[in-house]
Short mmCIF file of N, CA, C and O in Angstrom, two decimals:
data_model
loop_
_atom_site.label_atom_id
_atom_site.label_comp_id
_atom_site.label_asym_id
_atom_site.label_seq_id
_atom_site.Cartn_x
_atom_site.Cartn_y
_atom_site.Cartn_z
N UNK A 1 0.85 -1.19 0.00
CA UNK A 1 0.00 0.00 0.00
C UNK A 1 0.89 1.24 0.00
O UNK A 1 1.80 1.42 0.80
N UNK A 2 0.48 2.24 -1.15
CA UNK A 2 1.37 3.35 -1.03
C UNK A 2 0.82 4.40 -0.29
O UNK A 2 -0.40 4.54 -0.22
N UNK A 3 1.74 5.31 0.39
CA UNK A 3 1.11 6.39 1.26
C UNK A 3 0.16 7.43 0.16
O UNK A 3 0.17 7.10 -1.03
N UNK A 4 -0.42 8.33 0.46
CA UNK A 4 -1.68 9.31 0.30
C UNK A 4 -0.47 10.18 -0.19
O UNK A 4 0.56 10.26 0.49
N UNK A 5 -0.62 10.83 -1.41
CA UNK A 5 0.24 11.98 -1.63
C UNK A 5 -0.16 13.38 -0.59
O UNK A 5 -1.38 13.50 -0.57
N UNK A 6 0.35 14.16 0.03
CA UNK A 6 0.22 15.31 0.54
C UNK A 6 0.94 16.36 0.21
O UNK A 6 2.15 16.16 0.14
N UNK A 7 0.50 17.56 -0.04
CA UNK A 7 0.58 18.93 0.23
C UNK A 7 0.51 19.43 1.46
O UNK A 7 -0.52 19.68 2.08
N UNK A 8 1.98 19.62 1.92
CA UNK A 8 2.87 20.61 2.91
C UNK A 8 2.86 21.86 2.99
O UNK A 8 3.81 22.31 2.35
N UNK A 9 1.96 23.02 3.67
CA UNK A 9 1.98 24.50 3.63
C UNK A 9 2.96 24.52 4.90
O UNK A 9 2.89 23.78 5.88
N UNK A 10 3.94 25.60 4.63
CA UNK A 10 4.92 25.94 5.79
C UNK A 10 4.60 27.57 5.42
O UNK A 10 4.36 28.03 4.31
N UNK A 11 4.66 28.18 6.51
CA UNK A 11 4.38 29.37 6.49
C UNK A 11 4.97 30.50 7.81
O UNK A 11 5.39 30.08 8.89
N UNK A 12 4.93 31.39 7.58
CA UNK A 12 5.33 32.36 8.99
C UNK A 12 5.10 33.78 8.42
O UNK A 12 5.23 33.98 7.22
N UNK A 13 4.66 35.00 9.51
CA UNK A 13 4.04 35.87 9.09
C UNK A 13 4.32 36.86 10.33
O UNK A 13 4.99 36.64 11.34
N UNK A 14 3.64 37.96 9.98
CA UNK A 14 3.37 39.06 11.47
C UNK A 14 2.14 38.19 12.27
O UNK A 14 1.03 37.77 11.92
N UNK A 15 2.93 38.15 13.56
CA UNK A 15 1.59 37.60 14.35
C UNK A 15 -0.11 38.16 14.65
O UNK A 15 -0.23 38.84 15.68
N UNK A 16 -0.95 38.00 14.10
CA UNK A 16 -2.39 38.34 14.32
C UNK A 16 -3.26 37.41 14.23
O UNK A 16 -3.19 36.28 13.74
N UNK A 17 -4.25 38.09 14.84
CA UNK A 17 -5.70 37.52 15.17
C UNK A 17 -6.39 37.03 13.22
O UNK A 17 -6.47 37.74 12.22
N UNK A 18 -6.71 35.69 13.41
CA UNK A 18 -7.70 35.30 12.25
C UNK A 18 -6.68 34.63 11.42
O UNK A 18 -7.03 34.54 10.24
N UNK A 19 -5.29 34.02 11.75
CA UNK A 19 -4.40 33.40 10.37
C UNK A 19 -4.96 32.02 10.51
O UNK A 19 -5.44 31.42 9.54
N UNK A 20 -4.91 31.54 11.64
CA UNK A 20 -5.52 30.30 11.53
C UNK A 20 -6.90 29.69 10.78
O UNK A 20 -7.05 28.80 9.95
N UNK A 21 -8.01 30.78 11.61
CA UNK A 21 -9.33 30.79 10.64
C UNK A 21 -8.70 30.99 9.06
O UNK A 21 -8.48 29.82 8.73
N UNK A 22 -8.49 31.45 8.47
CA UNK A 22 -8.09 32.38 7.34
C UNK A 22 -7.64 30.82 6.54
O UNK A 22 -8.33 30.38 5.62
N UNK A 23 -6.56 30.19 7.00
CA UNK A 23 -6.15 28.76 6.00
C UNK A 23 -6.90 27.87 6.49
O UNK A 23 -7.04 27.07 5.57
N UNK A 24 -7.56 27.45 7.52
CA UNK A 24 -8.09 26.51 7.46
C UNK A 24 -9.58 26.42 6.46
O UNK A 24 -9.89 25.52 5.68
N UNK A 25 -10.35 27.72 6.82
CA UNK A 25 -11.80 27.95 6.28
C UNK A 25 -11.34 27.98 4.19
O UNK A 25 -12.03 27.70 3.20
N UNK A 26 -10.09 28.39 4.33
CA UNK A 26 -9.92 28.09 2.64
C UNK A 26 -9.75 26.91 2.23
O UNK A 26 -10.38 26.69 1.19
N UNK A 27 -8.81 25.57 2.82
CA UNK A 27 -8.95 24.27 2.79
C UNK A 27 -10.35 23.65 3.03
O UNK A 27 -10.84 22.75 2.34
N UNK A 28 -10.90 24.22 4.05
CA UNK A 28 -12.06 23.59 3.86
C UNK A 28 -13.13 24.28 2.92
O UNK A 28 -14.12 23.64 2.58
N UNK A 29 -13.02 25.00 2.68
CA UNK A 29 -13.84 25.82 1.58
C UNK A 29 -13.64 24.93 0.44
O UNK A 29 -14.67 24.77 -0.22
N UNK A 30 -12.28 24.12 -0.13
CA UNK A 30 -12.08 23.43 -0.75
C UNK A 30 -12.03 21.94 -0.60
O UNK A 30 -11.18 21.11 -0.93
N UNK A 31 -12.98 21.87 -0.12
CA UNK A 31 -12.87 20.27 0.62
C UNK A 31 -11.36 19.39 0.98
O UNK A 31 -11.20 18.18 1.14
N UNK A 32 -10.60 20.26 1.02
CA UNK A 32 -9.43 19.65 1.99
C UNK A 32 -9.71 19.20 2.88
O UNK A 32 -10.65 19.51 3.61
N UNK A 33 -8.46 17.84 3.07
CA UNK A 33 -8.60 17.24 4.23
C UNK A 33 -7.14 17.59 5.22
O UNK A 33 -6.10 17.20 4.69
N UNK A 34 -7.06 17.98 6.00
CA UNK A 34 -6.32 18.97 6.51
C UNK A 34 -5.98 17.61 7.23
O UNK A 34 -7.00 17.10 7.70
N UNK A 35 -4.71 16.77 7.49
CA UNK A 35 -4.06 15.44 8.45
C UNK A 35 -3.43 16.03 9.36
O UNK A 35 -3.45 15.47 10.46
N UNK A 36 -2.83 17.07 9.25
CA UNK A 36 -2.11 17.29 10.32
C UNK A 36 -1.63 19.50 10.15
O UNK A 36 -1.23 20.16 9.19
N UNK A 37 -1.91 19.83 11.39
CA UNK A 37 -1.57 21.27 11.46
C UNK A 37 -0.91 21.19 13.22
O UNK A 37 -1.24 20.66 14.28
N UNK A 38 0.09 22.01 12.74
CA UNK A 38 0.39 22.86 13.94
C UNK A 38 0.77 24.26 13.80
O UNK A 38 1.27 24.59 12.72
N UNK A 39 0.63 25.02 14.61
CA UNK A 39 1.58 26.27 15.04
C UNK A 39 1.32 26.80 16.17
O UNK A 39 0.38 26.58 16.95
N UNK A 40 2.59 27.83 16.26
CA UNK A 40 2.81 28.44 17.33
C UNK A 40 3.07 29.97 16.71
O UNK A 40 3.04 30.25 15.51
N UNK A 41 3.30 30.86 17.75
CA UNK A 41 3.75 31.99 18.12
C UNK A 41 4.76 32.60 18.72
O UNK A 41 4.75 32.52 19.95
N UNK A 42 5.67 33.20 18.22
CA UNK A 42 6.71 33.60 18.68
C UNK A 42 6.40 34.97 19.60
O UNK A 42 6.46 35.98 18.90
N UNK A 43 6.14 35.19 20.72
CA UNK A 43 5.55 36.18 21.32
C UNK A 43 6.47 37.51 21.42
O UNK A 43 6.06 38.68 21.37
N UNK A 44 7.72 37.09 21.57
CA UNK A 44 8.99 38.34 21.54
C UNK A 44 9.01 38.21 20.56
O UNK A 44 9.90 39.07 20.49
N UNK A 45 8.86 37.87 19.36
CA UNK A 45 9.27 38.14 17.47
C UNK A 45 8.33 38.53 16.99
O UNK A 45 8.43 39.12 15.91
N UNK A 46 6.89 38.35 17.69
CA UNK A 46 6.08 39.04 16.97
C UNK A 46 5.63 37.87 15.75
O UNK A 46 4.83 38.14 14.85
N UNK A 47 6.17 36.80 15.87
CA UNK A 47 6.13 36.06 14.46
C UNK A 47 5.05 34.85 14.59
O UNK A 47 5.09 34.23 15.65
N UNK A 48 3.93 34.38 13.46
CA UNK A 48 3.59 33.33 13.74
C UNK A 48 3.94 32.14 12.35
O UNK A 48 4.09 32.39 11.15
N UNK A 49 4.00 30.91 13.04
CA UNK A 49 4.24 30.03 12.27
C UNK A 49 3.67 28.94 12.27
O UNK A 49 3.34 28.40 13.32
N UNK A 50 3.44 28.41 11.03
CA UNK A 50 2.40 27.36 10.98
C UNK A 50 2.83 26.72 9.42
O UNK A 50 3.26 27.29 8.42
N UNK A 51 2.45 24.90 9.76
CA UNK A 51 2.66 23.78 9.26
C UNK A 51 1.57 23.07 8.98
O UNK A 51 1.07 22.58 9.99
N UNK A 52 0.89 22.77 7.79
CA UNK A 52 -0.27 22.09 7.44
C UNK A 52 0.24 21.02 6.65
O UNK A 52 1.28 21.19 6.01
N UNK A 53 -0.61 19.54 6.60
CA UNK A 53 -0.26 18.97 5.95
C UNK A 53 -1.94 18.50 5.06
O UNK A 53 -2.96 18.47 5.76
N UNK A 54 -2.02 18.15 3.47
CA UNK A 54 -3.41 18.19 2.90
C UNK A 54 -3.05 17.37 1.80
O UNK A 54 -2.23 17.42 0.88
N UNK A 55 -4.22 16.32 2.36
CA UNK A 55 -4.53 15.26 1.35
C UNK A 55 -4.55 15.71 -0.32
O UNK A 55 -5.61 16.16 -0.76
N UNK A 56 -3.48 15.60 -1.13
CA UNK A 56 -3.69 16.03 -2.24
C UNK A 56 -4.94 15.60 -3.06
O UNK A 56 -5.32 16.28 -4.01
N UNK A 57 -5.49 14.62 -2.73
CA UNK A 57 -6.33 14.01 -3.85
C UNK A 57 -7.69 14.42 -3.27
O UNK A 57 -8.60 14.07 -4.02
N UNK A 58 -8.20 15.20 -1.92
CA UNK A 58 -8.61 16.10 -1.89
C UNK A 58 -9.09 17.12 -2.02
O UNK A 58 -10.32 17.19 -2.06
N UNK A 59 -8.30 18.25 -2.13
CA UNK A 59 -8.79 19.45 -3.57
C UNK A 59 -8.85 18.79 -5.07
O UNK A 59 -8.33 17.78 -5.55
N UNK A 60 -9.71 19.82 -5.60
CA UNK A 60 -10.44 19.71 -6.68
C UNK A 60 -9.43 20.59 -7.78
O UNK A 60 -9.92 21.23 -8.71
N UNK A 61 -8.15 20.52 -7.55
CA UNK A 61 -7.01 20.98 -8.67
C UNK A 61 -5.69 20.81 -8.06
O UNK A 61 -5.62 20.29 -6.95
N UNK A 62 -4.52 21.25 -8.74
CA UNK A 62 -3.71 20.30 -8.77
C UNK A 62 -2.47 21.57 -7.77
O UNK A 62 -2.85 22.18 -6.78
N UNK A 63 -1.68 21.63 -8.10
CA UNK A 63 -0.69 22.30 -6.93
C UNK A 63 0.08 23.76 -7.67
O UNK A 63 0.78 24.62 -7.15
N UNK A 64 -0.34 23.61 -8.91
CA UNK A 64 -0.10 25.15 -9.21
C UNK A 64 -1.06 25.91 -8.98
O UNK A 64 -1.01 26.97 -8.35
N UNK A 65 -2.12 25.37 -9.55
CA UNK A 65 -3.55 26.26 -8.76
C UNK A 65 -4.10 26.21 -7.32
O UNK A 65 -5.09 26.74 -6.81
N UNK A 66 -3.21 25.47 -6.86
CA UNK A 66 -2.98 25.81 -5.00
C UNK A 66 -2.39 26.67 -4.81
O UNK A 66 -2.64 27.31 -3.79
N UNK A 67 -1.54 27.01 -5.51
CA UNK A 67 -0.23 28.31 -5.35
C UNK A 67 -1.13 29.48 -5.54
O UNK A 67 -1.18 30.31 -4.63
N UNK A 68 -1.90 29.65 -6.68
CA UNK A 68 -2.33 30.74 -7.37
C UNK A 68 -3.51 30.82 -6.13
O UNK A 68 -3.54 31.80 -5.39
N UNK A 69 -4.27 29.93 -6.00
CA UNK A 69 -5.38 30.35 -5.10
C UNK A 69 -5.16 30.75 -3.95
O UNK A 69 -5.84 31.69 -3.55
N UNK A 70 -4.24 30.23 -3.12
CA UNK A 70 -3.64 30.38 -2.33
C UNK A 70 -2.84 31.97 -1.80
O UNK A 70 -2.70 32.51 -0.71
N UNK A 71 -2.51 32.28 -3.02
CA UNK A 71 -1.48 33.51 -2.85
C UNK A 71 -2.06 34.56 -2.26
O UNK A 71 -1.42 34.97 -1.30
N UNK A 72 -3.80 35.58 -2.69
CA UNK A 72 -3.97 36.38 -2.63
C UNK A 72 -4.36 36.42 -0.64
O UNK A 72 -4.56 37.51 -0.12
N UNK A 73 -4.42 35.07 0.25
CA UNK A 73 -4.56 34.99 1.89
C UNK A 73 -2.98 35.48 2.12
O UNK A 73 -2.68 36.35 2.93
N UNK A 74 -2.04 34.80 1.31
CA UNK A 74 -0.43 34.66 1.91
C UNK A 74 -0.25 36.42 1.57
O UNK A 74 0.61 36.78 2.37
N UNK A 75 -0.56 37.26 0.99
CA UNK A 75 -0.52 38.92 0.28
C UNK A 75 -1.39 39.04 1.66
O UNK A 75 -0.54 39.39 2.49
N UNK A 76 -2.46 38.94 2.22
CA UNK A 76 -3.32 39.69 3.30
C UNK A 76 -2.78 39.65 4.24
O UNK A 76 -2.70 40.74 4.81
N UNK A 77 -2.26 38.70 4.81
CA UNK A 77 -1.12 38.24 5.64
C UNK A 77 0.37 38.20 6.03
O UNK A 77 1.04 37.88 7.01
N UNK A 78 0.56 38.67 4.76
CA UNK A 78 2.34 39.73 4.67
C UNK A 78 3.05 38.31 5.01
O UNK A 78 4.05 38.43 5.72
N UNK A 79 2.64 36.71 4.54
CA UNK A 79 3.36 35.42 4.44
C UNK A 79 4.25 35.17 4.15
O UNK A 79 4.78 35.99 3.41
N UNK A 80 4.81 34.30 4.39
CA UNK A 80 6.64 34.20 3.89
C UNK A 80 6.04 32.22 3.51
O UNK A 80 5.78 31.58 4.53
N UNK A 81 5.96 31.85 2.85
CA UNK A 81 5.76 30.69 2.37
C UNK A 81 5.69 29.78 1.31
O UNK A 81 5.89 30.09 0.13
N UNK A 82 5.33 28.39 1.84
CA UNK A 82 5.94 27.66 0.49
C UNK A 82 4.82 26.28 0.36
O UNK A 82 4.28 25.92 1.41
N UNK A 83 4.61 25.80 -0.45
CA UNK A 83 3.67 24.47 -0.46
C UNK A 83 4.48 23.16 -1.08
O UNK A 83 4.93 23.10 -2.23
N UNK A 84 4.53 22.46 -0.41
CA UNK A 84 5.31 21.53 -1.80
C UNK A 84 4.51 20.31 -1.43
O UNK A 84 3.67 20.19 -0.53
N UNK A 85 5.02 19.23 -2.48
CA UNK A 85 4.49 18.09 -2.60
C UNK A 85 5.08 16.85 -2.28
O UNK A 85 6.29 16.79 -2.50
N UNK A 86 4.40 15.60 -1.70
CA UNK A 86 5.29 14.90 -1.26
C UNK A 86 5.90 13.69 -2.09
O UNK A 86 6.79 13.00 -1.61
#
């Protein structure tokens, strides 16, 4: 049995209120299946960071149009990030 391909979001940003809502409600907006998330907060940096992992076969397109859809939350969010595939 081969593993589930996944899509890896790594991300980090200015710390605020709503980043979490913000990627998750878009994965699920896209029927992602979200396996695994964490993050934290860097409270003296001001920085937050966060690790998603998403069932590729999941969304309903493929990983350049994850990028593209994706981009205009990572722009609201002043994101420093990357998606790749496994």
């Amino acid at each position: 049995m081969s593993p589930q391909r996944r899509y890896t979001l790594s991300l980090s940003c200015p710390d605020r209120v709503g980043i979490v809502a913000a990627v998750s409600s878009f994965f699920s907006g896209h029927q992602g299946w979200i396996t695994e998330a964490n993050h934290h907060a860097d409270v003296d940096g001001q920085r937050f960071f966060m690790r998603q992992e998403i069932l590729a076969d999941s969304l309903p397109f493929d990983i350049a149009a994850l990028r593209e859809k994706f981009a205009p939350i990572a722009r609201e969010f002043g994101m420093d990030w990357k998606i790749s595939d496994s």
